Amino acid sequence: MRSIAIDGPAGAGKSTLARKLAKELGYLYVDTGAIYRTVALKVLRENADPSDPAQVIPLLEGLEIRMDYGSDGVQRMYLAGEDVSEAIREHRVSGFASRVSAIPEVRSFLLDFQRRLARSHNIVMDGRDIGTVVLPDADVKIFLTAAPEARARRRLLELEQRGEQAGFAAILQDIKERDYQDEHRSVAPLQQAADAVLLDTTELNLAQSMDRLLYLVKERISL
Ligand code: DC
């Protein structure tokens, strides 16, 4: 099985590019952020403090998370049988996800889930620690990033398209906070794997980023 790991900070375009890449190659696309978001939604709904392991860890027991792909090929997430694919995209879930994902027990709980997918499929998997922890032997590792301002602009557009209201300054602040949390947690922090290729999309539009990504992948694996 082949695997392509794409890591990077929030809003760098990982999911859009990873999804397109997977489609182009005929691989399965796995958005691991969505899995953390599903845990976060559970924590939110239980009114638990996402930063408090003593409140979060007991919720993992009996947590029923499932993932499948709709007829459109889009990954859908289920929490106790309920399709939460839209609910996990809400703005407040992002902050919760960043906090619960700093808890080591949450990460180890989800590790197997992610690795199993890679054992049975050719995949493009995106997240924060795919190249460093989840799939250290991935065939290609990409670290996708962009300046915080560029990422905030893209996030704003995305939220607006979904009909959510938010200001640029608040989004930028939020992105910087999430970067800090994701980069400074003690377990599996966001960092570029030593053998990952850096792709900075600050000055690139979507089509240019995709061209570059495909080039980097094709350079490394014969398709
Ligand atoms: O990519 P995203 O914004 O949907 O991810 C939501 C949060 O989940 C993010 O702040 C960090 C966490 N996450 C993680 O810790 N490890 C991953 N592999 C993917 C996401």
CSV table of C-alpha atoms and ligand atoms in Angstrom, one decimal:
chain,number,residue,atom,x,y,z
A,1,MET,CA,0.0,0.0,0.0
A,2,ARG,CA,1.2,3.5,-0.7
A,3,SER,CA,0.7,6.5,1.6
A,4,ILE,CA,1.2,10.2,1.2
A,5,ALA,CA,1.3,12.3,4.4
A,6,ILE,CA,0.4,15.9,4.3
A,7,ASP,CA,0.9,17.9,7.4
A,8,GLY,CA,0.8,21.6,8.2
A,9,PRO,CA,-1.0,24.3,10.2
A,10,ALA,CA,-4.6,25.3,10.0
A,11,GLY,CA,-5.8,26.9,6.8
A,12,ALA,CA,-2.7,26.1,4.7
A,13,GLY,CA,-5.0,24.4,2.2
A,14,LYS,CA,-4.2,20.8,3.3
A,15,SER,CA,-7.7,19.4,2.9
A,16,THR,CA,-8.5,21.0,-0.4
A,17,LEU,CA,-5.2,19.9,-1.9
A,18,ALA,CA,-5.1,16.5,-0.3
A,19,ARG,CA,-8.6,15.7,-1.5
A,20,LYS,CA,-7.7,16.8,-5.1
A,21,LEU,CA,-4.5,14.8,-5.0
A,22,ALA,CA,-6.2,11.7,-3.8
A,23,LYS,CA,-8.8,12.0,-6.6
A,24,GLU,CA,-6.1,12.5,-9.2
A,25,LEU,CA,-4.2,9.4,-8.0
A,26,GLY,CA,-7.3,7.2,-7.2
A,27,TYR,CA,-6.3,7.0,-3.5
A,28,LEU,CA,-8.4,7.3,-0.5
A,29,TYR,CA,-8.4,10.7,1.2
A,30,VAL,CA,-8.4,10.7,5.0
A,31,ASP,CA,-8.9,14.0,6.8
A,32,THR,CA,-7.6,13.3,10.3
A,33,GLY,CA,-8.6,16.7,11.6
A,34,ALA,CA,-12.2,15.6,11.1
A,35,ILE,CA,-11.6,12.7,13.5
A,36,TYR,CA,-10.2,15.0,16.2
A,37,ARG,CA,-13.1,17.4,15.6
A,38,THR,CA,-15.6,14.6,16.2
A,39,VAL,CA,-14.1,13.9,19.6
A,40,ALA,CA,-14.2,17.6,20.2
A,41,LEU,CA,-17.9,17.8,19.4
A,42,LYS,CA,-18.6,15.1,21.9
A,43,VAL,CA,-16.7,17.0,24.5
A,44,LEU,CA,-18.5,20.2,23.6
A,45,ARG,CA,-21.9,18.5,23.8
A,46,GLU,CA,-21.1,17.0,27.2
A,47,ASN,CA,-20.2,20.5,28.4
A,48,ALA,CA,-16.8,19.2,29.4
A,49,ASP,CA,-13.6,21.3,29.6
A,50,PRO,CA,-11.5,20.3,26.5
A,51,SER,CA,-8.3,21.2,28.4
A,52,ASP,CA,-9.0,19.0,31.3
A,53,PRO,CA,-7.9,15.4,30.8
A,54,ALA,CA,-9.9,14.3,33.9
A,55,GLN,CA,-13.1,15.4,32.1
A,56,VAL,CA,-12.1,14.3,28.6
A,57,ILE,CA,-10.6,10.9,29.1
A,58,PRO,CA,-13.7,9.3,30.6
A,59,LEU,CA,-15.6,10.4,27.5
A,60,LEU,CA,-13.3,8.3,25.3
A,61,GLU,CA,-14.7,5.1,26.8
A,62,GLY,CA,-17.7,4.1,24.8
A,63,LEU,CA,-17.1,6.8,22.2
A,64,GLU,CA,-18.6,5.6,19.0
A,65,ILE,CA,-16.9,7.2,16.0
A,66,ARG,CA,-17.3,6.0,12.5
A,67,MET,CA,-16.2,7.2,9.2
A,68,ASP,CA,-17.4,6.5,5.7
A,69,TYR,CA,-17.4,7.9,2.2
A,70,GLY,CA,-20.6,9.1,0.6
A,71,SER,CA,-21.5,8.3,-3.0
A,72,ASP,CA,-19.8,11.7,-3.9
A,73,GLY,CA,-16.6,10.3,-2.4
A,74,VAL,CA,-16.7,12.8,0.5
A,75,GLN,CA,-15.5,11.6,3.9
A,76,ARG,CA,-18.4,11.7,6.4
A,77,MET,CA,-18.0,11.4,10.2
A,78,TYR,CA,-20.5,9.8,12.5
A,79,LEU,CA,-20.8,10.2,16.3
A,80,ALA,CA,-22.9,7.4,17.9
A,81,GLY,CA,-24.6,6.9,14.5
A,82,GLU,CA,-25.4,10.6,13.9
A,83,ASP,CA,-23.9,12.2,10.8
A,84,VAL,CA,-21.9,15.1,12.3
A,85,SER,CA,-19.9,16.0,9.1
A,86,GLU,CA,-21.4,19.5,9.1
A,87,ALA,CA,-21.5,20.1,12.8
A,88,ILE,CA,-17.8,19.5,13.3
A,89,ARG,CA,-17.0,22.4,10.9
A,90,GLU,CA,-18.5,25.0,13.2
A,91,HIS,CA,-16.0,27.6,14.4
A,92,ARG,CA,-16.2,26.8,18.1
A,93,VAL,CA,-15.4,23.1,17.4
A,94,SER,CA,-12.0,24.2,16.0
A,95,GLY,CA,-10.8,25.5,19.3
A,96,PHE,CA,-12.1,22.5,21.2
A,97,ALA,CA,-10.4,20.2,18.7
A,98,SER,CA,-7.1,21.9,19.2
A,99,ARG,CA,-7.4,21.5,22.9
A,100,VAL,CA,-8.5,17.9,23.1
A,101,SER,CA,-5.9,16.9,20.6
A,102,ALA,CA,-3.2,18.0,23.1
A,103,ILE,CA,-4.3,15.2,25.5
A,104,PRO,CA,-2.0,12.2,25.0
A,105,GLU,CA,-4.8,9.7,25.7
A,106,VAL,CA,-6.9,11.2,23.0
A,107,ARG,CA,-4.0,10.9,20.5
A,108,SER,CA,-3.3,7.3,21.4
A,109,PHE,CA,-7.0,6.5,21.2
A,110,LEU,CA,-7.1,7.7,17.6
A,111,LEU,CA,-3.7,6.4,16.5
A,112,ASP,CA,-4.8,2.8,15.7
A,113,PHE,CA,-7.9,4.1,14.0
A,114,GLN,CA,-5.7,6.1,11.6
A,115,ARG,CA,-3.1,3.4,11.0
A,116,ARG,CA,-5.6,0.8,10.2
A,117,LEU,CA,-6.9,2.9,7.3
A,118,ALA,CA,-3.4,3.1,5.9
A,119,ARG,CA,-2.9,-0.7,6.1
A,120,SER,CA,-5.9,-1.4,3.9
A,121,HIS,CA,-5.8,1.4,1.3
A,122,ASN,CA,-3.6,3.6,-0.8
A,123,ILE,CA,-4.1,6.9,1.0
A,124,VAL,CA,-3.5,10.5,1.1
A,125,MET,CA,-3.8,11.5,4.8
A,126,ASP,CA,-3.6,15.0,6.1
A,127,GLY,CA,-3.2,16.3,9.7
A,128,ARG,CA,-0.5,17.6,12.0
A,129,ASP,CA,1.5,14.5,12.9
A,130,ILE,CA,1.0,12.1,10.0
A,131,GLY,CA,4.6,12.2,8.7
A,132,THR,CA,6.1,12.3,12.2
A,133,VAL,CA,4.0,9.9,14.2
A,134,VAL,CA,1.0,8.2,12.5
A,135,LEU,CA,2.8,7.1,9.2
A,136,PRO,CA,6.5,7.6,9.8
A,137,ASP,CA,7.2,5.3,6.8
A,138,ALA,CA,4.9,7.2,4.4
A,139,ASP,CA,6.1,7.1,0.7
A,140,VAL,CA,5.9,10.9,0.4
A,141,LYS,CA,5.7,13.5,3.1
A,142,ILE,CA,4.7,17.0,2.4
A,143,PHE,CA,4.7,19.9,4.9
A,144,LEU,CA,2.2,22.4,3.6
A,145,THR,CA,2.3,25.9,5.0
A,146,ALA,CA,1.5,29.5,4.3
A,147,ALA,CA,1.9,32.8,6.2
A,148,PRO,CA,-0.8,33.3,8.9
A,149,GLU,CA,-2.3,36.2,7.1
A,150,ALA,CA,-2.8,34.2,3.9
A,151,ARG,CA,-4.3,31.4,5.9
A,152,ALA,CA,-6.7,33.8,7.7
A,153,ARG,CA,-7.9,35.3,4.4
A,154,ARG,CA,-8.6,31.8,3.0
A,155,ARG,CA,-10.4,30.7,6.2
A,156,LEU,CA,-12.5,33.9,6.1
A,157,LEU,CA,-13.6,33.1,2.6
A,158,GLU,CA,-14.4,29.5,3.5
A,159,LEU,CA,-16.6,30.6,6.5
A,160,GLU,CA,-18.4,33.2,4.4
A,161,GLN,CA,-19.2,30.6,1.8
A,162,ARG,CA,-20.8,28.6,4.6
A,163,GLY,CA,-22.8,31.6,5.7
A,164,GLU,CA,-20.9,32.0,9.0
A,165,GLN,CA,-19.9,35.5,10.0
A,166,ALA,CA,-16.4,36.3,11.3
A,167,GLY,CA,-14.0,39.2,11.1
A,168,PHE,CA,-10.5,39.0,9.7
A,169,ALA,CA,-8.7,40.1,12.9
A,170,ALA,CA,-10.6,37.5,15.0
A,171,ILE,CA,-9.7,34.7,12.5
A,172,LEU,CA,-6.1,35.7,12.3
A,173,GLN,CA,-5.9,35.7,16.1
A,174,ASP,CA,-7.6,32.4,16.3
A,175,ILE,CA,-5.2,30.9,13.7
A,176,LYS,CA,-2.2,32.2,15.6
A,177,GLU,CA,-3.5,30.7,18.9
A,178,ARG,CA,-4.2,27.3,17.2
A,179,ASP,CA,-0.7,27.4,15.7
A,180,TYR,CA,0.8,28.0,19.1
A,181,GLN,CA,-1.2,25.3,20.7
A,182,ASP,CA,-0.5,22.8,18.0
A,183,GLU,CA,3.2,23.5,17.9
A,184,HIS,CA,3.7,23.6,21.6
A,185,ARG,CA,1.8,20.6,22.9
A,186,SER,CA,4.1,18.0,24.5
A,187,VAL,CA,2.8,15.0,22.5
A,188,ALA,CA,3.1,14.9,18.7
A,189,PRO,CA,3.4,18.7,18.2
A,190,LEU,CA,3.0,20.1,14.7
A,191,GLN,CA,6.4,20.0,13.2
A,192,GLN,CA,7.9,19.2,9.8
A,193,ALA,CA,9.3,15.6,9.6
A,194,ALA,CA,13.0,15.5,8.8
A,195,ASP,CA,12.3,13.8,5.5
A,196,ALA,CA,9.3,16.0,4.5
A,197,VAL,CA,9.3,18.4,1.6
A,198,LEU,CA,8.2,21.9,2.4
A,199,LEU,CA,5.6,23.5,0.2
A,200,ASP,CA,4.8,27.1,1.1
A,201,THR,CA,1.6,28.3,-0.7
A,202,THR,CA,1.6,31.9,0.6
A,203,GLU,CA,2.2,33.3,-3.0
A,204,LEU,CA,0.4,30.5,-4.8
A,205,ASN,CA,-3.2,30.1,-5.8
A,206,LEU,CA,-5.0,26.8,-5.7
A,207,ALA,CA,-4.1,25.7,-9.2
A,208,GLN,CA,-0.4,26.6,-8.7
A,209,SER,CA,-0.3,24.8,-5.4
A,210,MET,CA,-1.8,21.7,-6.9
A,211,ASP,CA,0.6,21.7,-9.8
A,212,ARG,CA,3.5,22.0,-7.4
A,213,LEU,CA,2.1,19.3,-5.1
A,214,LEU,CA,1.6,16.8,-8.0
A,215,TYR,CA,5.1,17.5,-9.3
A,216,LEU,CA,6.6,16.8,-5.8
A,217,VAL,CA,4.6,13.6,-5.5
A,218,LYS,CA,5.4,12.3,-9.0
A,219,GLU,CA,9.1,13.1,-8.4
A,220,ARG,CA,9.0,10.7,-5.5
A,221,ILE,CA,6.8,7.9,-6.5
A,222,SER,CA,6.3,6.3,-9.8
A,223,LEU,CA,2.6,6.2,-10.5
B,1,DC,O1,-7.1,20.3,10.4
B,1,DC,P1,-8.2,20.7,11.3
B,1,DC,O2,-8.3,22.2,11.5
B,1,DC,O3,-9.6,20.2,11.0
B,1,DC,O4,-7.8,20.1,12.8
B,1,DC,C1,-8.5,20.4,13.9
B,1,DC,C2,-7.6,20.2,15.1
B,1,DC,O5,-7.2,18.9,15.3
B,1,DC,C3,-6.3,21.0,15.0
B,1,DC,O6,-6.3,22.2,15.7
B,1,DC,C4,-5.2,20.1,15.6
B,1,DC,C5,-5.9,18.7,15.7
B,1,DC,N1,-5.3,17.7,14.9
B,1,DC,C6,-4.2,17.0,15.4
B,1,DC,O7,-3.8,17.3,16.5
B,1,DC,N2,-3.6,16.0,14.7
B,1,DC,C7,-4.0,15.7,13.5
B,1,DC,N3,-3.4,14.7,12.8
B,1,DC,C8,-5.1,16.4,12.9
B,1,DC,C9,-5.7,17.4,13.6
